[in-house]
mmCIF file of C-alpha atoms and ligand atoms in Angstrom:
data_model
loop_
_atom_site.group_PDB
_atom_site.id
_atom_site.type_symbol
_atom_site.label_atom_id
_atom_site.label_comp_id
_atom_site.label_asym_id
_atom_site.label_seq_id
_atom_site.Cartn_x
_atom_site.Cartn_y
_atom_site.Cartn_z
ATOM 1 C CA MET O 1 -0.029 0.571 0.211
ATOM 2 C CA THR O 2 1.061 3.311 -0.674
ATOM 3 C CA PRO O 3 1.711 5.616 2.600
ATOM 4 C CA ASN O 4 -1.001 7.704 3.669
ATOM 5 C CA ILE O 5 0.616 11.516 4.464
ATOM 6 C CA PRO O 6 -0.626 14.612 6.612
ATOM 7 C CA TYR O 7 -3.219 16.559 4.772
ATOM 8 C CA TYR O 8 -4.452 19.525 6.666
ATOM 9 C CA ARG O 9 -7.196 22.508 5.426
ATOM 10 C CA PRO O 10 -7.140 25.449 7.692
ATOM 11 C CA PHE O 11 -10.974 26.187 10.152
ATOM 12 C CA ILE O 12 -12.936 27.483 8.136
ATOM 13 C CA PRO O 13 -15.379 29.112 11.412
ATOM 14 C CA PRO O 14 -19.246 28.179 10.002
ATOM 15 C CA GLN O 15 -20.235 32.277 10.293
ATOM 16 C CA GLU O 16 -17.109 33.080 7.531
ATOM 17 C CA MET O 17 -17.405 29.842 5.657
ATOM 18 C CA GLU O 18 -21.160 31.015 4.889
ATOM 19 C CA GLN O 19 -20.735 34.048 3.053
ATOM 20 C CA GLN O 20 -17.861 32.381 1.620
ATOM 21 C CA THR O 21 -20.415 29.579 -0.146
ATOM 22 C CA ALA O 22 -22.614 32.098 -0.860
ATOM 23 C CA GLN O 23 -19.842 34.165 -2.921
ATOM 24 C CA TYR O 24 -19.070 31.060 -4.570
ATOM 25 C CA TYR O 25 -22.482 30.038 -5.795
ATOM 26 C CA ALA O 26 -22.717 33.398 -6.929
ATOM 27 C CA PHE O 27 -19.851 33.725 -8.992
ATOM 28 C CA MET O 28 -20.499 29.576 -10.488
ATOM 29 C CA ASN O 29 -24.102 31.018 -10.946
ATOM 30 C CA GLN O 30 -23.093 33.855 -13.434
ATOM 31 C CA ARG O 31 -21.718 31.161 -15.575
ATOM 32 C CA ARG O 32 -23.828 30.141 -18.723
ATOM 33 C CA THR O 33 -23.492 27.384 -21.722
ATOM 34 C CA LEU O 34 -22.370 30.098 -24.850
ATOM 35 C CA ARG O 35 -22.992 29.499 -28.451
ATOM 36 C CA HIS O 36 -21.667 32.812 -29.240
ATOM 37 C CA PHE O 37 -17.624 32.967 -29.554
ATOM 38 C CA SER O 38 -14.926 35.671 -30.359
ATOM 39 C CA ASP O 39 -11.944 34.744 -31.859
ATOM 40 C CA ALA O 40 -9.647 36.398 -29.554
ATOM 41 C CA PRO O 41 -6.479 33.724 -28.955
ATOM 42 C CA VAL O 42 -6.309 32.574 -25.689
ATOM 43 C CA PRO O 43 -3.236 31.819 -24.454
ATOM 44 C CA LEU O 44 -1.832 27.983 -23.799
ATOM 45 C CA GLU O 45 -0.537 28.327 -20.743
ATOM 46 C CA VAL O 46 -3.897 28.858 -19.497
ATOM 47 C CA MET O 47 -5.654 26.050 -21.333
ATOM 48 C CA LYS O 48 -3.304 23.718 -19.386
ATOM 49 C CA ASN O 49 -3.855 25.241 -16.135
ATOM 50 C CA ILE O 50 -7.335 24.554 -17.035
ATOM 51 C CA ILE O 51 -6.907 21.048 -18.349
ATOM 52 C CA LEU O 52 -4.885 20.264 -15.037
ATOM 53 C CA THR O 53 -7.431 22.002 -13.256
ATOM 54 C CA ALA O 54 -9.963 19.208 -14.739
ATOM 55 C CA SER O 55 -7.226 15.910 -14.229
ATOM 56 C CA SER O 56 -7.545 16.707 -10.741
ATOM 57 C CA ALA O 57 -10.997 15.478 -10.674
ATOM 58 C CA PRO O 58 -11.276 12.442 -8.213
ATOM 59 C CA SER O 59 -11.739 9.013 -10.206
ATOM 60 C CA GLY O 60 -12.679 5.653 -9.540
ATOM 61 C CA ALA O 61 -9.427 4.197 -7.883
ATOM 62 C CA HIS O 62 -7.640 6.581 -8.827
ATOM 63 C CA LYS O 63 -7.511 5.744 -12.863
ATOM 64 C CA GLN O 64 -7.746 8.671 -14.194
ATOM 65 C CA PRO O 65 -9.560 7.191 -16.867
ATOM 66 C CA TRP O 66 -9.530 10.407 -19.048
ATOM 67 C CA THR O 67 -7.546 12.255 -22.176
ATOM 68 C CA PHE O 68 -8.445 15.946 -22.855
ATOM 69 C CA CYS O 69 -7.074 16.756 -26.522
ATOM 70 C CA LEU O 70 -6.168 20.440 -26.672
ATOM 71 C CA ILE O 71 -6.477 21.772 -30.782
ATOM 72 C CA GLY O 72 -5.833 25.100 -31.686
ATOM 73 C CA ASN O 73 -4.717 24.167 -35.561
ATOM 74 C CA SER O 74 -7.228 25.995 -37.567
ATOM 75 C CA ALA O 75 -7.039 22.724 -39.723
ATOM 76 C CA ILE O 76 -8.191 20.322 -37.622
ATOM 77 C CA LYS O 77 -11.035 22.388 -35.821
ATOM 78 C CA LYS O 78 -12.341 22.391 -40.053
ATOM 79 C CA GLN O 79 -11.907 19.341 -40.332
ATOM 80 C CA ILE O 80 -14.004 18.463 -36.721
ATOM 81 C CA LYS O 81 -16.347 21.094 -37.948
ATOM 82 C CA GLU O 82 -17.124 20.051 -40.975
ATOM 83 C CA ALA O 83 -17.464 16.507 -39.803
ATOM 84 C CA ALA O 84 -19.557 17.266 -37.007
ATOM 85 C CA GLU O 85 -21.790 19.407 -38.924
ATOM 86 C CA ALA O 86 -22.690 16.459 -41.324
ATOM 87 C CA GLU O 87 -23.572 14.061 -38.598
ATOM 88 C CA GLU O 88 -25.698 17.085 -37.405
ATOM 89 C CA TYR O 89 -27.441 17.855 -40.398
ATOM 90 C CA LEU O 90 -28.429 14.592 -40.615
ATOM 91 C CA ASN O 91 -29.857 14.638 -36.571
ATOM 92 C CA TYR O 92 -31.584 17.689 -37.675
ATOM 93 C CA HIS O 93 -33.093 15.863 -40.593
ATOM 94 C CA GLY O 94 -34.779 13.030 -39.956
ATOM 95 C CA ARG O 95 -33.000 11.399 -36.705
ATOM 96 C CA MET O 96 -33.974 14.003 -33.887
ATOM 97 C CA THR O 97 -37.959 13.711 -32.898
ATOM 98 C CA GLU O 98 -40.370 16.151 -33.007
ATOM 99 C CA GLU O 99 -40.513 16.859 -29.030
ATOM 100 C CA TRP O 100 -36.511 17.297 -28.958
ATOM 101 C CA LEU O 101 -36.474 19.757 -32.046
ATOM 102 C CA LYS O 102 -39.320 21.194 -29.764
ATOM 103 C CA ASP O 103 -36.818 21.132 -26.764
ATOM 104 C CA LEU O 104 -33.835 22.503 -28.153
ATOM 105 C CA GLU O 105 -36.005 25.431 -29.601
ATOM 106 C CA PRO O 106 -35.279 28.230 -27.145
ATOM 107 C CA PHE O 107 -31.831 27.248 -28.148
ATOM 108 C CA GLY O 108 -31.814 28.432 -32.034
ATOM 109 C CA THR O 109 -29.569 25.236 -32.323
ATOM 110 C CA ASP O 110 -29.115 23.711 -35.743
ATOM 111 C CA TRP O 111 -27.014 21.736 -37.720
ATOM 112 C CA HIS O 112 -24.791 24.911 -38.558
ATOM 113 C CA LYS O 113 -21.638 24.738 -35.988
ATOM 114 C CA PRO O 114 -20.168 27.515 -36.558
ATOM 115 C CA PHE O 115 -18.102 27.580 -33.570
ATOM 116 C CA LEU O 116 -15.923 25.236 -33.773
ATOM 117 C CA GLU O 117 -13.899 27.343 -35.935
ATOM 118 C CA ILE O 118 -14.410 29.821 -33.876
ATOM 119 C CA ALA O 119 -13.872 29.506 -30.832
ATOM 120 C CA PRO O 120 -9.801 29.421 -30.235
ATOM 121 C CA TRP O 121 -9.536 26.458 -28.744
ATOM 122 C CA LEU O 122 -11.700 22.991 -29.004
ATOM 123 C CA VAL O 123 -11.348 20.364 -25.803
ATOM 124 C CA VAL O 124 -12.466 16.772 -26.522
ATOM 125 C CA VAL O 125 -13.012 14.887 -23.592
ATOM 126 C CA PHE O 126 -12.021 11.102 -24.179
ATOM 127 C CA LYS O 127 -13.241 8.523 -21.417
ATOM 128 C CA ARG O 128 -10.623 5.538 -20.997
ATOM 129 C CA ILE O 129 -12.531 2.379 -21.019
ATOM 130 C CA TYR O 130 -9.156 0.180 -20.490
ATOM 131 C CA GLU O 131 -5.746 0.414 -19.908
ATOM 132 C CA THR O 132 -3.001 -1.151 -20.875
ATOM 133 C CA ASP O 133 0.346 -3.112 -19.014
ATOM 134 C CA ASN O 134 3.806 -3.085 -19.880
ATOM 135 C CA ASN O 135 2.239 -7.079 -20.534
ATOM 136 C CA GLY O 136 -0.668 -6.126 -23.225
ATOM 137 C CA LYS O 137 -3.478 -7.115 -20.222
ATOM 138 C CA LYS O 138 -6.364 -4.804 -20.561
ATOM 139 C CA HIS O 139 -7.829 -3.623 -17.204
ATOM 140 C CA ASN O 140 -11.192 -1.934 -17.306
ATOM 141 C CA ASN O 141 -11.134 1.269 -15.577
ATOM 142 C CA TYR O 142 -13.798 1.777 -12.506
ATOM 143 C CA TYR O 143 -16.285 4.501 -13.099
ATOM 144 C CA VAL O 144 -15.400 5.490 -16.530
ATOM 145 C CA ASN O 145 -18.176 8.287 -16.852
ATOM 146 C CA GLU O 146 -18.466 9.217 -13.364
ATOM 147 C CA SER O 147 -14.684 9.609 -12.938
ATOM 148 C CA VAL O 148 -14.757 11.827 -16.900
ATOM 149 C CA GLY O 149 -18.203 13.588 -15.766
ATOM 150 C CA ILE O 150 -16.879 14.900 -12.753
ATOM 151 C CA ALA O 151 -13.946 16.300 -14.191
ATOM 152 C CA THR O 152 -16.174 17.670 -17.337
ATOM 153 C CA GLY O 153 -17.408 19.527 -14.872
ATOM 154 C CA PHE O 154 -14.447 21.141 -12.902
ATOM 155 C CA LEU O 155 -12.958 21.528 -16.900
ATOM 156 C CA LEU O 156 -16.404 24.198 -16.702
ATOM 157 C CA ALA O 157 -15.796 25.369 -13.268
ATOM 158 C CA ALA O 158 -12.163 25.902 -14.347
ATOM 159 C CA ILE O 159 -12.958 28.134 -17.603
ATOM 160 C CA HIS O 160 -15.516 29.923 -15.809
ATOM 161 C CA GLN O 161 -12.758 31.893 -13.400
ATOM 162 C CA ALA O 162 -10.841 32.063 -16.296
ATOM 163 C CA GLY O 163 -13.180 34.464 -17.634
ATOM 164 C CA LEU O 164 -13.599 32.446 -20.240
ATOM 165 C CA VAL O 165 -16.434 30.536 -21.954
ATOM 166 C CA ALA O 166 -17.857 27.050 -23.110
ATOM 167 C CA LEU O 167 -20.200 25.375 -25.310
ATOM 168 C CA THR O 168 -21.078 21.759 -23.706
ATOM 169 C CA HIS O 169 -21.511 20.112 -27.238
ATOM 170 C CA THR O 170 -22.286 16.049 -27.894
ATOM 171 C CA PRO O 171 -22.182 16.001 -31.782
ATOM 172 C CA SER O 172 -24.088 12.488 -32.302
ATOM 173 C CA PRO O 173 -22.312 10.111 -33.048
ATOM 174 C CA MET O 174 -19.229 11.093 -31.690
ATOM 175 C CA ASN O 175 -16.743 8.367 -33.685
ATOM 176 C CA PHE O 176 -15.634 10.775 -36.171
ATOM 177 C CA LEU O 177 -13.393 12.046 -33.696
ATOM 178 C CA THR O 178 -12.047 9.272 -33.187
ATOM 179 C CA LYS O 179 -10.754 8.919 -36.490
ATOM 180 C CA VAL O 180 -9.739 12.943 -36.774
ATOM 181 C CA LEU O 181 -7.205 12.672 -34.085
ATOM 182 C CA ASN O 182 -5.847 9.087 -34.306
ATOM 183 C CA ARG O 183 -6.699 7.953 -30.782
ATOM 184 C CA PRO O 184 -6.109 5.056 -29.984
ATOM 185 C CA ASP O 185 -8.999 1.945 -28.877
ATOM 186 C CA ASN O 186 -9.512 2.278 -25.444
ATOM 187 C CA GLU O 187 -10.297 5.778 -25.891
ATOM 188 C CA ARG O 188 -14.444 7.188 -26.621
ATOM 189 C CA PRO O 189 -15.388 10.710 -26.988
ATOM 190 C CA PHE O 190 -16.917 11.953 -24.435
ATOM 191 C CA LEU O 191 -17.910 15.775 -25.234
ATOM 192 C CA LEU O 192 -16.356 18.159 -27.583
ATOM 193 C CA ILE O 193 -15.948 21.809 -25.667
ATOM 194 C CA PRO O 194 -14.980 24.781 -27.864
ATOM 195 C CA VAL O 195 -13.370 27.420 -25.028
ATOM 196 C CA GLY O 196 -12.714 31.008 -25.609
ATOM 197 C CA TYR O 197 -13.800 35.010 -24.720
ATOM 198 C CA ALA O 198 -17.578 35.270 -25.346
ATOM 199 C CA ALA O 199 -18.641 37.078 -28.650
ATOM 200 C CA ASP O 200 -19.279 40.490 -28.287
ATOM 201 C CA ASP O 201 -22.892 40.079 -29.044
ATOM 202 C CA ALA O 202 -23.398 36.892 -27.972
ATOM 203 C CA ALA O 203 -26.426 36.442 -26.062
ATOM 204 C CA VAL O 204 -28.435 33.391 -24.212
ATOM 205 C CA PRO O 205 -31.598 32.616 -23.665
ATOM 206 C CA GLN O 206 -33.698 32.969 -20.595
ATOM 207 C CA LEU O 207 -33.385 29.906 -17.820
ATOM 208 C CA ARG O 208 -34.890 29.849 -14.810
ATOM 209 C CA ARG O 209 -32.361 27.388 -12.775
ATOM 210 C CA LYS O 210 -33.999 25.358 -9.670
ATOM 211 C CA SER O 211 -34.935 26.611 -6.780
ATOM 212 C CA PHE O 212 -32.891 25.071 -3.670
ATOM 213 C CA GLU O 213 -36.387 23.551 -2.982
ATOM 214 C CA GLU O 214 -36.488 21.832 -6.254
ATOM 215 C CA ALA O 215 -33.387 21.075 -6.287
ATOM 216 C CA ALA O 216 -32.821 19.037 -2.743
ATOM 217 C CA VAL O 217 -34.355 17.368 -0.224
ATOM 218 C CA VAL O 218 -32.649 17.395 3.480
ATOM 219 C CA TYR O 219 -33.537 14.438 5.563
HETATM 220 N N1 IYR Q 301 -26.856 17.444 -29.982
HETATM 221 C C1 IYR Q 301 -27.726 18.590 -31.501
HETATM 222 C C2 IYR Q 301 -28.893 18.546 -30.416
HETATM 223 C C3 IYR Q 301 -29.187 19.203 -29.362
HETATM 224 C C4 IYR Q 301 -29.329 18.903 -28.262
HETATM 225 C C5 IYR Q 301 -28.988 18.591 -26.815
HETATM 226 I I1 IYR Q 301 -30.182 17.573 -25.436
HETATM 227 C C6 IYR Q 301 -28.745 19.750 -27.055
HETATM 228 O O1 IYR Q 301 -29.098 20.528 -25.881
HETATM 229 C C7 IYR Q 301 -27.930 20.802 -27.837
HETATM 230 C C8 IYR Q 301 -28.683 20.231 -28.733
HETATM 231 C C9 IYR Q 301 -26.582 19.749 -31.354
HETATM 232 O O2 IYR Q 301 -25.147 20.284 -30.897
HETATM 233 O O3 IYR Q 301 -26.994 21.018 -32.439
#
């Protein structure tokens, strides 16, 4: 077993904590999913910090079953945009139900995905189903969806903290990302996340978030 090391966090009195958590909530509650990006550059160093934050997430047996592909290359972004639009065209023209299309109306989405070329960075999150050891033996990872979902949550929080915006984009099916990015057999695309500054004229739908009583039950 690996030896344990001491862990310390300073004591925060409950009153101070109440203020601190209220402030953090107010800050996080300003995060919005954006579809309108500026093409203004964002330094690679910033993206590295954001991805390291994501990669600090807890994971099943600490297997860290994720790979974050960071794409700034215009030719690859173009390839991804074209492949995503080809799939989405089919989705919006028959593969999605009437009910689904109606549910998406407030968001004004369609098969066009210009942001995949405009945003300075695309982060493609891959989940790693298994790892291969030095003898070529495969070992399944644990709670992969939960782990990668949590890491993606950390990623979105770090993007927001940077003053940037993101879109949790789910082109469907997503296997074209495996091909375009030449990913190995143990990886599956999980989410495609354009990251950048919000466009000057960016707008978001007016949404209401669940109240505490709607979101939670206290026992
Ligand atoms: N993947 C499609 C459709 C779509 C589905 C849901 I659920 C959304 O919240 C938004 C879009 C697209 O990207 O347009």
